[in-house]
Coordinates of C-alpha atoms in Angstrom, one line a residue:
M1 CA 50.3 108.6 74.4
W2 CA 53.8 110.0 74.4
M3 CA 53.1 113.0 76.8
Y4 CA 56.0 114.3 78.7
G5 CA 56.4 117.5 80.8
V6 CA 57.7 120.6 79.1
L7 CA 55.5 122.7 76.8
V8 CA 57.1 123.9 73.7
L9 CA 55.8 126.4 71.2
L10 CA 57.2 127.8 68.0
W11 CA 58.8 126.3 64.9
A12 CA 59.7 127.1 61.3
D13 CA 57.6 125.4 58.5
I14 CA 57.7 121.6 58.4
V15 CA 59.1 120.6 55.0
R16 CA 59.6 117.4 53.1
A17 CA 62.5 115.8 51.3
Q18 CA 62.2 115.1 47.6
F19 CA 58.8 116.0 46.3
P20 CA 55.0 115.6 46.9
R21 CA 53.4 113.0 44.7
V22 CA 50.8 115.5 43.5
C23 CA 53.5 117.7 42.0
V24 CA 55.6 115.2 40.0
T25 CA 53.4 115.1 36.9
P26 CA 54.9 116.0 33.5
E27 CA 53.0 119.2 33.6
G28 CA 54.0 120.0 37.1
L29 CA 57.7 119.4 36.5
R30 CA 57.7 121.4 33.3
S31 CA 56.0 124.3 34.9
G32 CA 58.5 124.4 37.8
Q33 CA 55.6 125.1 40.2
C34 CA 54.6 123.0 43.2
C35 CA 51.8 124.9 45.0
P36 CA 48.9 122.4 45.5
S37 CA 45.7 123.2 47.4
P38 CA 45.5 121.7 50.9
F39 CA 41.9 120.6 50.4
G40 CA 41.8 119.9 46.6
R41 CA 40.1 123.1 45.8
A42 CA 40.5 124.5 42.3
A43 CA 42.4 127.7 41.9
D44 CA 43.3 127.8 45.6
P45 CA 47.1 127.2 45.7
C46 CA 48.5 126.8 49.2
G47 CA 45.1 127.5 50.8
V48 CA 45.4 131.2 49.9
S49 CA 41.6 131.7 50.2
L50 CA 41.9 130.6 53.9
R51 CA 45.0 132.7 54.4
R52 CA 47.1 129.6 55.1
G53 CA 49.8 130.6 52.6
Q54 CA 50.7 131.7 49.1
C55 CA 52.6 130.5 46.1
M56 CA 56.0 132.2 46.0
L57 CA 59.3 132.1 44.0
V58 CA 62.0 129.9 45.6
R59 CA 64.9 131.9 47.0
V60 CA 68.3 130.3 46.5
D61 CA 71.7 131.2 48.0
S62 CA 74.0 133.0 45.6
R63 CA 77.0 133.5 47.9
P64 CA 80.3 131.8 47.0
H65 CA 81.0 128.3 48.4
G66 CA 84.3 126.9 49.5
P67 CA 87.0 125.4 47.2
Q68 CA 86.1 121.8 48.0
Y69 CA 83.7 121.5 45.1
P70 CA 85.1 122.5 41.6
H71 CA 82.3 121.3 39.3
D72 CA 79.7 124.1 39.3
G73 CA 76.8 123.4 37.0
R74 CA 77.2 119.6 37.0
D75 CA 75.0 118.6 40.0
D76 CA 71.2 118.7 40.4
R77 CA 71.7 119.7 44.0
E78 CA 73.4 123.0 43.3
R79 CA 71.1 126.0 44.1
W80 CA 68.6 123.5 45.4
P81 CA 65.8 122.9 44.4
I82 CA 65.4 125.1 41.3
R83 CA 66.6 122.4 38.9
F84 CA 63.2 120.8 39.7
F85 CA 60.9 123.5 41.0
N86 CA 61.2 127.3 41.3
R87 CA 57.8 128.1 43.0
T88 CA 56.5 126.7 46.2
C89 CA 54.1 127.4 49.1
Q90 CA 55.1 129.9 51.7
C91 CA 52.9 129.2 54.7
S92 CA 51.6 131.7 57.2
G93 CA 51.3 131.6 61.0
N94 CA 51.3 128.0 62.4
F95 CA 50.4 126.4 59.1
S96 CA 53.0 124.3 57.3
G97 CA 53.6 121.6 54.7
H98 CA 54.0 121.4 51.0
D99 CA 50.4 122.7 50.6
C100 CA 50.1 124.6 54.0
G101 CA 47.6 121.9 55.1
R102 CA 49.4 120.9 58.2
C103 CA 50.5 122.4 61.5
R104 CA 54.0 123.5 62.6
H105 CA 55.8 121.1 64.8
G106 CA 54.5 121.5 68.4
F107 CA 51.0 122.6 67.4
S108 CA 47.8 120.8 66.6
G109 CA 44.1 121.5 66.1
P110 CA 42.0 122.6 63.1
N111 CA 43.5 126.1 63.2
C112 CA 47.0 124.9 64.4
D113 CA 46.6 127.0 67.5
Q114 CA 46.8 124.3 70.2
P115 CA 50.4 123.8 71.6
V116 CA 51.4 120.2 72.3
P117 CA 54.4 118.9 74.3
V118 CA 57.1 117.0 72.3
V119 CA 59.8 116.0 74.8
R120 CA 62.7 113.8 73.9
R121 CA 63.9 111.5 76.7
N122 CA 66.7 109.2 77.4
V123 CA 65.7 105.8 75.9
M124 CA 67.3 104.0 78.9
T125 CA 65.0 105.7 81.4
M126 CA 61.8 104.7 79.5
S127 CA 59.5 102.0 80.9
A128 CA 59.4 98.6 79.3
N129 CA 56.0 99.5 77.7
E130 CA 57.4 102.8 76.3
K131 CA 60.5 101.0 74.9
R132 CA 58.2 98.4 73.2
A133 CA 56.0 101.1 71.8
F134 CA 59.0 103.0 70.3
V135 CA 60.4 99.8 68.7
D136 CA 57.0 98.9 67.3
A137 CA 56.6 102.5 65.9
L138 CA 60.0 102.3 64.1
D139 CA 59.0 98.9 62.6
Q140 CA 55.7 100.3 61.5
A141 CA 57.4 103.2 59.8
K142 CA 59.7 100.8 58.0
R143 CA 56.6 99.0 56.5
T144 CA 54.3 102.0 55.9
V145 CA 54.4 103.7 52.5
H146 CA 54.8 107.4 52.8
P147 CA 51.4 108.9 52.2
E148 CA 52.7 112.1 50.4
I149 CA 56.3 111.8 49.2
V150 CA 57.9 110.0 46.2
I151 CA 61.6 109.9 45.5
T152 CA 63.4 110.5 42.2
T153 CA 65.4 107.6 40.8
R154 CA 67.1 109.5 38.0
R155 CA 69.0 112.7 37.5
Y156 CA 67.0 115.6 36.2
S157 CA 68.3 115.1 32.6
E158 CA 66.6 111.7 32.7
V159 CA 63.7 112.4 35.0
F160 CA 61.0 112.4 32.2
G161 CA 61.9 108.8 31.2
T162 CA 62.8 107.4 27.8
D163 CA 59.5 108.5 26.2
G164 CA 59.9 112.0 27.6
N165 CA 56.6 111.8 29.4
T166 CA 57.0 109.3 32.3
P167 CA 58.5 110.9 35.4
Q168 CA 61.0 108.7 37.1
F169 CA 59.7 108.7 40.7
E170 CA 58.5 105.9 43.0
N171 CA 56.9 105.3 46.3
I172 CA 59.0 104.6 49.5
T173 CA 58.2 103.8 53.1
I174 CA 58.4 106.4 55.8
Y175 CA 61.6 105.0 57.4
N176 CA 63.3 104.2 54.1
Y177 CA 62.6 107.7 53.0
F178 CA 64.5 108.9 56.0
V179 CA 67.4 106.6 54.9
W180 CA 67.1 107.8 51.2
S181 CA 67.3 111.5 52.2
H182 CA 70.6 111.0 53.9
Y183 CA 72.0 109.0 51.0
Y184 CA 71.0 111.6 48.5
S185 CA 72.8 114.3 50.5
V186 CA 76.1 112.5 50.6
S187 CA 76.1 110.8 47.1
K188 CA 78.8 111.6 44.6
T189 CA 78.5 114.1 41.7
F190 CA 78.0 112.1 38.5
L191 CA 80.2 113.7 35.8
G192 CA 79.5 111.3 32.9
G193 CA 81.6 111.0 29.8
G194 CA 83.8 108.4 31.2
E195 CA 84.9 110.6 34.1
P196 CA 84.8 109.1 37.6
S197 CA 82.1 110.5 39.8
F198 CA 83.4 113.2 42.2
G199 CA 83.3 112.2 45.8
G200 CA 84.5 115.4 47.4
V201 CA 81.0 116.7 48.0
D202 CA 78.7 116.3 51.0
F203 CA 75.7 118.4 51.7
S204 CA 75.2 117.2 55.2
H205 CA 78.6 116.5 56.7
E206 CA 82.0 118.1 57.1
G207 CA 80.7 121.7 57.3
P208 CA 78.5 124.0 59.4
G209 CA 75.3 122.4 58.1
F210 CA 76.1 119.1 59.8
V211 CA 74.1 120.1 62.9
T212 CA 71.3 121.9 61.1
W213 CA 70.8 119.3 58.4
H214 CA 70.6 116.4 60.8
R215 CA 68.3 118.4 63.1
F216 CA 65.7 118.8 60.3
H217 CA 66.3 115.2 59.2
L218 CA 65.1 114.1 62.6
L219 CA 62.2 116.5 62.7
Q220 CA 61.0 115.2 59.4
L221 CA 61.0 111.6 60.7
E222 CA 59.4 112.6 64.0
R223 CA 56.6 114.4 62.3
D224 CA 56.0 111.6 59.8
M225 CA 55.7 109.2 62.7
Q226 CA 53.4 111.5 64.6
D227 CA 51.1 111.5 61.6
M228 CA 51.4 107.7 61.2
L229 CA 50.5 107.1 64.9
R230 CA 48.0 110.0 65.0
D231 CA 49.8 111.2 68.1
P232 CA 51.2 114.8 67.9
T233 CA 53.1 114.3 71.1
F234 CA 55.2 111.4 69.9
A235 CA 58.9 112.2 70.5
L236 CA 62.0 110.4 69.3
P237 CA 64.1 109.4 72.3
Y238 CA 67.9 109.7 72.5
W239 CA 70.9 107.5 73.3
N240 CA 73.4 109.0 75.6
F241 CA 76.4 107.4 73.9
A242 CA 78.9 109.3 76.1
I243 CA 79.2 106.5 78.7
G244 CA 82.7 105.2 78.0
G245 CA 83.6 101.6 77.9
N246 CA 83.1 99.0 75.1
Q247 CA 79.5 98.0 75.8
C248 CA 76.5 99.1 73.7
D249 CA 73.9 99.5 76.4
I250 CA 71.0 99.9 74.0
C251 CA 72.0 96.8 72.0
T252 CA 69.5 94.6 73.8
D253 CA 66.5 92.7 72.3
D254 CA 64.0 95.0 74.1
L255 CA 65.6 97.9 72.3
M256 CA 67.8 98.0 69.2
G257 CA 68.8 94.4 69.1
A258 CA 71.4 92.3 70.8
R259 CA 74.4 90.6 69.1
S260 CA 73.5 87.3 67.4
N261 CA 74.7 84.2 69.1
F262 CA 75.5 82.7 65.7
D263 CA 77.1 85.6 63.8
M264 CA 79.0 88.3 65.7
N265 CA 78.3 90.8 62.9
S266 CA 74.5 90.3 62.9
I267 CA 71.6 91.2 65.1
S268 CA 69.9 88.6 67.3
S269 CA 66.9 86.9 65.7
N270 CA 64.9 87.8 68.8
S271 CA 64.9 91.4 67.7
I272 CA 62.5 92.8 65.1
F273 CA 65.5 94.6 63.5
A274 CA 67.0 91.3 62.5
Q275 CA 64.3 91.3 59.8
W276 CA 65.1 94.7 58.5
R277 CA 66.8 95.0 55.1
V278 CA 68.9 98.0 54.0
I279 CA 68.6 100.2 50.9
C280 CA 71.1 102.3 48.9
E281 CA 73.8 99.7 48.8
S282 CA 74.5 99.7 45.0
V283 CA 77.2 102.4 45.1
E284 CA 79.1 101.1 42.1
D285 CA 76.0 101.4 39.9
Y286 CA 75.2 104.9 41.2
D287 CA 78.7 106.1 40.5
S288 CA 79.3 104.4 37.1
L289 CA 75.8 104.6 35.6
G290 CA 74.5 107.8 37.2
T291 CA 71.5 106.1 38.6
I292 CA 70.0 107.1 42.0
C293 CA 69.2 104.8 44.9
N294 CA 65.6 103.5 44.8
S295 CA 63.5 101.8 47.4
T296 CA 64.8 98.3 46.7
E297 CA 65.9 96.5 49.9
S298 CA 68.8 94.1 49.9
N299 CA 70.9 92.7 52.9
P300 CA 70.4 92.6 56.6
I301 CA 71.8 95.3 59.0
R302 CA 75.4 94.5 60.0
R303 CA 76.6 95.5 63.5
N304 CA 79.5 94.4 65.7
P305 CA 79.9 97.0 68.5
A306 CA 83.6 97.5 69.6
G307 CA 84.5 94.8 67.2
N308 CA 87.0 96.7 65.0
V309 CA 90.2 95.2 66.3
A310 CA 92.2 96.9 63.6
R311 CA 91.3 100.3 65.1
P312 CA 91.6 100.2 68.9
M313 CA 90.6 103.9 69.1
V314 CA 87.1 103.1 67.9
Q315 CA 86.5 100.2 70.3
K316 CA 85.2 102.4 73.1
L317 CA 82.5 105.0 73.3
P318 CA 83.1 108.7 74.2
E319 CA 83.3 109.7 77.9
P320 CA 81.0 112.1 79.8
Q321 CA 83.8 114.6 80.1
D322 CA 84.1 114.7 76.3
V323 CA 80.6 116.2 76.1
A324 CA 81.5 118.6 78.9
A325 CA 84.6 119.7 77.1
C326 CA 82.8 120.1 73.7
L327 CA 80.1 122.3 75.3
D328 CA 82.9 124.6 76.5
V329 CA 84.2 125.3 73.0
G330 CA 83.3 128.9 72.5
T331 CA 83.1 129.3 68.7
F332 CA 80.5 127.7 66.5
D333 CA 82.7 127.2 63.5
T334 CA 86.0 128.4 62.2
P335 CA 87.6 128.7 58.7
P336 CA 87.9 126.7 56.5
F337 CA 84.5 125.5 57.9
Y338 CA 85.4 122.0 57.0
S339 CA 86.5 118.8 58.7
T340 CA 89.9 120.4 59.3
S341 CA 88.6 123.3 61.3
S342 CA 90.1 123.8 64.8
E343 CA 88.6 125.3 67.9
S344 CA 85.2 124.8 66.3
F345 CA 82.2 123.5 68.2
R346 CA 80.7 122.0 65.0
N347 CA 83.8 120.1 64.0
T348 CA 84.2 118.9 67.6
I349 CA 80.7 117.6 68.0
E350 CA 80.9 116.0 64.5
G351 CA 84.0 114.3 65.7
Y352 CA 87.0 115.4 63.7
S353 CA 88.6 117.3 66.6
H354 CA 89.6 116.5 70.1
P355 CA 86.7 117.0 72.6
A356 CA 88.3 120.3 73.7
G357 CA 88.4 121.6 70.1
A358 CA 91.8 121.1 68.7
Y359 CA 91.8 119.5 65.2
D360 CA 93.8 116.3 64.8
P361 CA 93.6 114.2 61.6
V362 CA 94.0 111.0 63.5
V363 CA 91.2 111.7 66.1
R364 CA 87.6 110.5 65.8
S365 CA 85.5 111.6 68.7
L366 CA 81.9 112.1 69.9
H367 CA 79.4 111.7 66.9
N368 CA 82.0 110.1 64.6
L369 CA 83.3 107.8 67.3
A370 CA 79.8 106.6 68.2
H371 CA 79.2 105.7 64.6
L372 CA 82.5 103.9 64.1
F373 CA 82.0 102.0 67.4
L374 CA 79.0 100.3 65.9
N375 CA 81.3 98.8 63.3
G376 CA 79.0 97.9 60.5
T377 CA 76.1 99.5 58.6
G378 CA 75.9 102.3 61.2
G379 CA 79.5 103.2 60.6
T380 CA 79.2 103.6 56.8
T381 CA 78.1 107.1 55.9
H382 CA 75.7 106.5 52.9
L383 CA 74.2 103.5 54.7
S384 CA 74.2 104.5 58.3
P385 CA 70.5 105.4 58.8
N386 CA 69.5 101.9 57.8
D387 CA 70.6 100.9 61.4
P388 CA 67.9 102.5 63.6
I389 CA 70.5 103.3 66.2
F390 CA 71.2 106.2 63.9
V391 CA 68.0 107.9 65.2
L392 CA 69.0 107.7 68.8
L393 CA 72.6 108.6 68.2
H394 CA 71.6 111.8 66.3
T395 CA 68.9 112.9 68.8
F396 CA 71.7 113.0 71.4
T397 CA 74.0 114.9 69.0
D398 CA 71.2 117.3 68.5
A399 CA 70.6 117.7 72.2
I400 CA 74.3 118.7 72.6
F401 CA 73.9 121.2 69.8
D402 CA 70.8 122.7 71.4
E403 CA 72.6 122.9 74.8
W404 CA 75.5 124.7 73.1
L405 CA 73.2 127.2 71.5
R406 CA 71.6 127.9 75.0
R407 CA 75.0 128.3 76.7
H408 CA 76.6 130.5 73.9
P409 CA 74.0 132.9 72.5
E410 CA 76.6 135.5 71.7
S411 CA 78.8 133.1 69.9
A412 CA 76.0 131.5 67.9
I413 CA 77.1 132.9 64.5
Y414 CA 76.6 130.8 61.4
P415 CA 78.9 131.6 58.5
L416 CA 77.2 133.3 55.5
E417 CA 79.6 132.1 52.8
N418 CA 82.7 130.3 51.8
T419 CA 81.6 127.1 53.4
P420 CA 81.5 123.7 51.5
I421 CA 78.7 123.7 49.0
G422 CA 75.4 123.3 50.7
H423 CA 76.6 124.6 54.0
N424 CA 76.2 128.4 53.7
R425 CA 73.8 130.0 56.1
D426 CA 71.0 130.7 53.5
Y427 CA 71.5 127.5 51.4
N428 CA 68.4 125.4 51.0
M429 CA 69.3 122.1 52.6
V430 CA 69.4 119.1 50.2
P431 CA 67.0 117.4 49.5
F432 CA 64.3 118.9 51.7
W433 CA 61.0 120.3 50.3
P434 CA 59.6 122.9 50.6
P435 CA 63.0 124.6 50.8
I436 CA 64.4 125.3 54.3
T437 CA 67.7 126.9 55.0
N438 CA 70.4 126.1 57.5
A439 CA 69.6 129.4 59.3
E440 CA 66.1 128.2 60.0
M441 CA 67.4 125.3 62.1
F442 CA 70.1 127.4 63.9
L443 CA 67.8 128.2 66.8
T444 CA 67.1 126.9 70.3
A445 CA 64.6 124.1 70.0
P446 CA 62.2 124.7 72.9
E447 CA 61.5 128.3 72.0
N448 CA 61.5 128.0 68.3
L449 CA 61.2 124.5 66.9
G450 CA 58.5 122.8 68.9
Y451 CA 60.4 120.2 71.0
S452 CA 62.7 120.0 74.0
Y453 CA 65.0 117.5 75.7
E454 CA 64.9 116.0 79.2
V455 CA 68.6 115.6 79.9
E456 CA 71.2 116.1 82.6
W457 CA 74.6 117.3 81.4
P458 CA 77.9 116.2 82.9
S459 CA 80.0 118.8 84.7
R460 CA 83.4 119.7 83.4
P461 CA 86.2 117.9 85.4
I462 CA 88.5 120.3 87.3
T463 CA 91.9 120.8 85.7
L464 CA 95.3 120.4 87.4
T465 CA 95.8 124.2 87.2
E466 CA 92.4 124.8 88.9
I467 CA 93.3 122.2 91.6
V468 CA 96.6 124.0 92.4
T469 CA 94.8 127.4 92.4
I470 CA 92.1 126.1 94.8
A471 CA 94.8 124.6 97.1
V472 CA 96.8 127.9 97.2
V473 CA 93.6 129.9 98.0
A474 CA 92.6 127.4 100.7
A475 CA 96.1 127.6 102.2
L476 CA 96.0 131.4 102.2
I477 CA 92.6 131.3 103.9
V478 CA 93.9 129.0 106.6
V479 CA 96.9 131.2 107.2
A480 CA 94.6 134.3 107.4
I481 CA 92.4 132.6 109.9
I482 CA 95.3 131.5 112.1
F483 CA 96.7 135.0 111.9
A484 CA 93.4 136.5 112.9
I485 CA 93.0 134.2 115.8
T486 CA 96.5 134.8 117.0
T487 CA 96.1 138.5 116.7
C488 CA 92.8 138.5 118.7
A489 CA 94.4 136.4 121.4
V490 CA 97.3 138.7 121.8
R491 CA 95.1 141.8 121.9
S492 CA 92.8 140.2 124.4
R493 CA 95.7 139.4 126.7
S494 CA 97.0 143.0 126.3
Y495 CA 93.6 144.5 127.1
K496 CA 93.4 142.4 130.3
M497 CA 96.8 143.4 131.4
D498 CA 96.0 147.1 130.8
G499 CA 92.7 146.7 132.7
R500 CA 90.7 148.1 129.7
Q501 CA 87.7 146.9 127.7
P502 CA 88.4 146.3 124.0
L503 CA 86.8 148.7 121.5
L504 CA 84.0 147.1 119.4
G505 CA 85.2 146.7 115.8
E506 CA 85.1 144.6 112.7
Q507 CA 87.9 143.2 110.5
Y508 CA 87.5 142.3 106.8
Q509 CA 89.8 140.1 104.8
R510 CA 89.5 140.5 101.0
Y511 CA 90.9 138.1 98.4
D512 CA 91.0 138.6 94.7
D513 CA 89.0 136.1 92.6
H514 CA 91.1 133.8 90.5
D515 CA 89.7 133.6 87.0
R516 CA 89.4 130.1 85.6
H517 CA 90.5 129.5 82.1
D518 CA 89.9 126.2 80.4
K519 CA 93.0 124.6 79.1
T520 CA 92.8 123.9 75.4
Q521 CA 95.2 122.3 73.0
S522 CA 97.0 124.3 70.4
V523 CA 95.8 124.6 66.9
V524 CA 97.3 122.0 64.6

């Protein structure tokens, strides 16, 4: 059992990407309603008779988005998910799921009232047995068909099939569903009519929703694997990628797979991941034909850590002080709320800014640098979750985000509008179902989301200015002590000469505190 330490409690409703199998009938799609009964009871949508939930209209964000997306009305993901469904279950208390038949993350039991610990740990500190169990669980998820969810393989205009009565959905495994969700959020907008597909859209990157989207993405996989393993305490571990150097410490055959001795871009045949095959590779077809990635597997995972000799900057991992500097950035996000934002924690952790917060178009740091360091499948946005290192990389990214929320409660302000499409505070994140907003993931995890991290954070290195300040203060203290000793000696000698006893007294030396200001680079 995956039982570790800290007890965690509350969480927003667990939701699923794409749609439940039970809802994607011709009748269900045409009605726009997805409110099934959790126990198959007639006329009991969402378990309303048991007060588990009720069928409600979907709320969508109507505030303006940023200028990056100029094709309003052309994409199924706009105002998600009402192109497909406009009514869904809204669950009560600790109940959750597409039919309110499940428990919120961090709870278990028939009435969902039993808290369970879900603690994410450093994968490098796990025992050999724990590592083996985690790898085996990932492989099982790769091979196990998702028990509830199906994915669409066509845009809504073609979703009923050529005969108008055959919905274009298909089964997918638990892990491939995790991959597909990420692909669907970053795929281009198909414009048709001979126009090239529009690539300047991304519902999960280059905006405030980067941290909230990937947070739920991980929760979804973690919960699916808990159900698969029948272990509500199962927790995804993390990879502390901020170790510097050019060695991938988790790229070993007992973990994520060593480098092959026969092909430097492949995984060792001794690793189970050498047998994995990727999905969502047919980008040209998606862009030119308007099709959507299905569950067809193709080529092996490619990986060559630190092997991109054409880009020396991405041949080494982030340093511990990079994380410390990032955690000191005081503002969550700044206009234009995009990959060009400066002095933005979000843009810094995503990796488009220097670790201290200043935007630089040449720089790739933290999350982005860790991906690019892998140099292969894991460094290609639409394919990256195919490499299971993605899971460990993003759990650590999420841990940094959670620590930032804890340290900066007064600065934790998520922008309401004018962010890239999909990133406004109240936008329903694409393609999760039932709908869940960015705001619902913008909370500290232990108190609100049903999991916690076991992690030690690096301290910020002392700057040159602080070293000089400390030296000056120390010198002043030494001078003051010498002065005090000298004064006492002189007075003592004077008292002895006068034949008098000294008066009993106290002397206080006060020094002003020197405020410490972190040095940051200027805005580009």
